[in-house]
């Protein structure tokens, strides 16, 4: 589907970039800001995977990284028709449902929260907390952009569910929540 023989094209030197339909938009356009934040979230997840190492969590995260490339393509496809096609990538309800099922499975082994959690714990969880925060920003940017352009509602739902997924995975990585760093309100007064 993708073949890149040449990395630079010079077509963006004027401050524009191409969308999936061949149209061009400003690189600072809200659509492009959302796509950039999704890319940053994906990169942060990649860093977290290196800290986590091999295993079920890394497998889930690699699948999510692939989904985020699909999501970026979805956001880069103008129009009102959000039906996926052979050459049109769209986030579909099954991808959101998969995140929900994984959240439920990971959360089943965790004690209920007794406090808010400070980002941190072991290195993998700490890296994933950063990815979670970046994902929340990507969601905010996408929701803001959706005020002026049409975005697939499933793409927005995916981003919302993803930050929850990453939060629960952080807890699972922190020794099933035992390594969570709990917020102590007013502790530094």
PDB file of N, CA and C in Angstrom, residues 29-34 37 75 136-151 156 159:
ATOM      1  N   UNK A  29      -2.606  23.969  10.063  1.00  0.00           N
ATOM      2  CA  UNK A  29      -4.044  23.738  10.092  1.00  0.00           C
ATOM      3  C   UNK A  29      -4.402  22.858  11.294  1.00  0.00           C
ATOM      4  N   UNK A  30      -5.540  23.092  11.943  1.00  0.00           N
ATOM      5  CA  UNK A  30      -5.930  22.259  13.093  1.00  0.00           C
ATOM      6  C   UNK A  30      -5.931  20.760  12.792  1.00  0.00           C
ATOM      7  N   UNK A  31      -6.289  20.381  11.571  1.00  0.00           N
ATOM      8  CA  UNK A  31      -6.253  18.959  11.198  1.00  0.00           C
ATOM      9  C   UNK A  31      -4.824  18.422  11.332  1.00  0.00           C
ATOM     10  N   UNK A  32      -3.866  19.212  10.833  1.00  0.00           N
ATOM     11  CA  UNK A  32      -2.481  18.768  10.862  1.00  0.00           C
ATOM     12  C   UNK A  32      -1.922  18.773  12.282  1.00  0.00           C
ATOM     13  N   UNK A  33      -2.384  19.700  13.105  1.00  0.00           N
ATOM     14  CA  UNK A  33      -1.957  19.696  14.507  1.00  0.00           C
ATOM     15  C   UNK A  33      -2.426  18.423  15.191  1.00  0.00           C
ATOM     16  N   UNK A  34      -3.660  17.996  14.909  1.00  0.00           N
ATOM     17  CA  UNK A  34      -4.177  16.755  15.495  1.00  0.00           C
ATOM     18  C   UNK A  34      -3.366  15.555  15.007  1.00  0.00           C
ATOM     19  N   UNK A  37      -0.042  15.516  16.785  1.00  0.00           N
ATOM     20  CA  UNK A  37      -0.125  15.062  18.179  1.00  0.00           C
ATOM     21  C   UNK A  37      -0.340  13.561  18.260  1.00  0.00           C
ATOM     22  N   UNK A  75      -7.637  10.744   9.985  1.00  0.00           N
ATOM     23  CA  UNK A  75      -7.719  12.190  10.182  1.00  0.00           C
ATOM     24  C   UNK A  75      -7.281  12.966   8.948  1.00  0.00           C
ATOM     25  N   UNK A 136      -3.755  12.235  25.672  1.00  0.00           N
ATOM     26  CA  UNK A 136      -4.822  13.154  26.101  1.00  0.00           C
ATOM     27  C   UNK A 136      -4.736  14.473  25.320  1.00  0.00           C
ATOM     28  N   UNK A 137      -3.516  14.961  25.096  1.00  0.00           N
ATOM     29  CA  UNK A 137      -3.364  16.182  24.303  1.00  0.00           C
ATOM     30  C   UNK A 137      -3.822  15.945  22.870  1.00  0.00           C
ATOM     31  N   UNK A 138      -3.455  14.799  22.306  1.00  0.00           N
ATOM     32  CA  UNK A 138      -3.881  14.478  20.941  1.00  0.00           C
ATOM     33  C   UNK A 138      -5.404  14.451  20.858  1.00  0.00           C
ATOM     34  N   UNK A 139      -6.037  13.914  21.878  1.00  0.00           N
ATOM     35  CA  UNK A 139      -7.499  13.894  21.892  1.00  0.00           C
ATOM     36  C   UNK A 139      -8.065  15.319  21.939  1.00  0.00           C
ATOM     37  N   UNK A 140      -7.509  16.158  22.814  1.00  0.00           N
ATOM     38  CA  UNK A 140      -7.989  17.544  22.906  1.00  0.00           C
ATOM     39  C   UNK A 140      -7.810  18.280  21.577  1.00  0.00           C
ATOM     40  N   UNK A 141      -6.663  18.074  20.937  1.00  0.00           N
ATOM     41  CA  UNK A 141      -6.388  18.731  19.662  1.00  0.00           C
ATOM     42  C   UNK A 141      -7.350  18.236  18.586  1.00  0.00           C
ATOM     43  N   UNK A 142      -7.610  16.928  18.562  1.00  0.00           N
ATOM     44  CA  UNK A 142      -8.533  16.363  17.568  1.00  0.00           C
ATOM     45  C   UNK A 142      -9.955  16.860  17.803  1.00  0.00           C
ATOM     46  N   UNK A 143     -10.383  16.916  19.059  1.00  0.00           N
ATOM     47  CA  UNK A 143     -11.727  17.402  19.367  1.00  0.00           C
ATOM     48  C   UNK A 143     -11.857  18.875  18.953  1.00  0.00           C
ATOM     49  N   UNK A 144     -10.825  19.667  19.205  1.00  0.00           N
ATOM     50  CA  UNK A 144     -10.850  21.078  18.797  1.00  0.00           C
ATOM     51  C   UNK A 144     -10.901  21.188  17.273  1.00  0.00           C
ATOM     52  N   UNK A 145     -10.115  20.395  16.573  1.00  0.00           N
ATOM     53  CA  UNK A 145     -10.107  20.438  15.108  1.00  0.00           C
ATOM     54  C   UNK A 145     -11.458  20.007  14.542  1.00  0.00           C
ATOM     55  N   UNK A 146     -12.121  19.085  15.223  1.00  0.00           N
ATOM     56  CA  UNK A 146     -13.421  18.587  14.767  1.00  0.00           C
ATOM     57  C   UNK A 146     -14.501  19.669  14.822  1.00  0.00           C
ATOM     58  N   UNK A 147     -14.202  20.793  15.443  1.00  0.00           N
ATOM     59  CA  UNK A 147     -15.140  21.915  15.425  1.00  0.00           C
ATOM     60  C   UNK A 147     -15.170  22.605  14.065  1.00  0.00           C
ATOM     61  N   UNK A 148     -14.103  22.418  13.278  1.00  0.00           N
ATOM     62  CA  UNK A 148     -14.048  23.082  11.977  1.00  0.00           C
ATOM     63  C   UNK A 148     -13.940  22.127  10.792  1.00  0.00           C
ATOM     64  N   UNK A 149     -13.563  20.882  11.027  1.00  0.00           N
ATOM     65  CA  UNK A 149     -13.507  19.873   9.957  1.00  0.00           C
ATOM     66  C   UNK A 149     -14.205  18.611  10.441  1.00  0.00           C
ATOM     67  N   UNK A 150     -14.651  17.794   9.515  1.00  0.00           N
ATOM     68  CA  UNK A 150     -15.328  16.550   9.889  1.00  0.00           C
ATOM     69  C   UNK A 150     -14.307  15.467  10.183  1.00  0.00           C
ATOM     70  N   UNK A 151     -14.433  14.892  11.360  1.00  0.00           N
ATOM     71  CA  UNK A 151     -13.599  13.751  11.741  1.00  0.00           C
ATOM     72  C   UNK A 151     -14.493  12.569  12.055  1.00  0.00           C
ATOM     73  N   UNK A 156     -12.212   9.707  17.243  1.00  0.00           N
ATOM     74  CA  UNK A 156     -12.227  10.454  18.503  1.00  0.00           C
ATOM     75  C   UNK A 156     -12.471   9.523  19.682  1.00  0.00           C
ATOM     76  N   UNK A 159      -9.226   7.620  20.548  1.00  0.00           N
ATOM     77  CA  UNK A 159      -8.268   8.411  21.334  1.00  0.00           C
ATOM     78  C   UNK A 159      -8.708   8.511  22.796  1.00  0.00           C
TER      79      UNK A 159
END
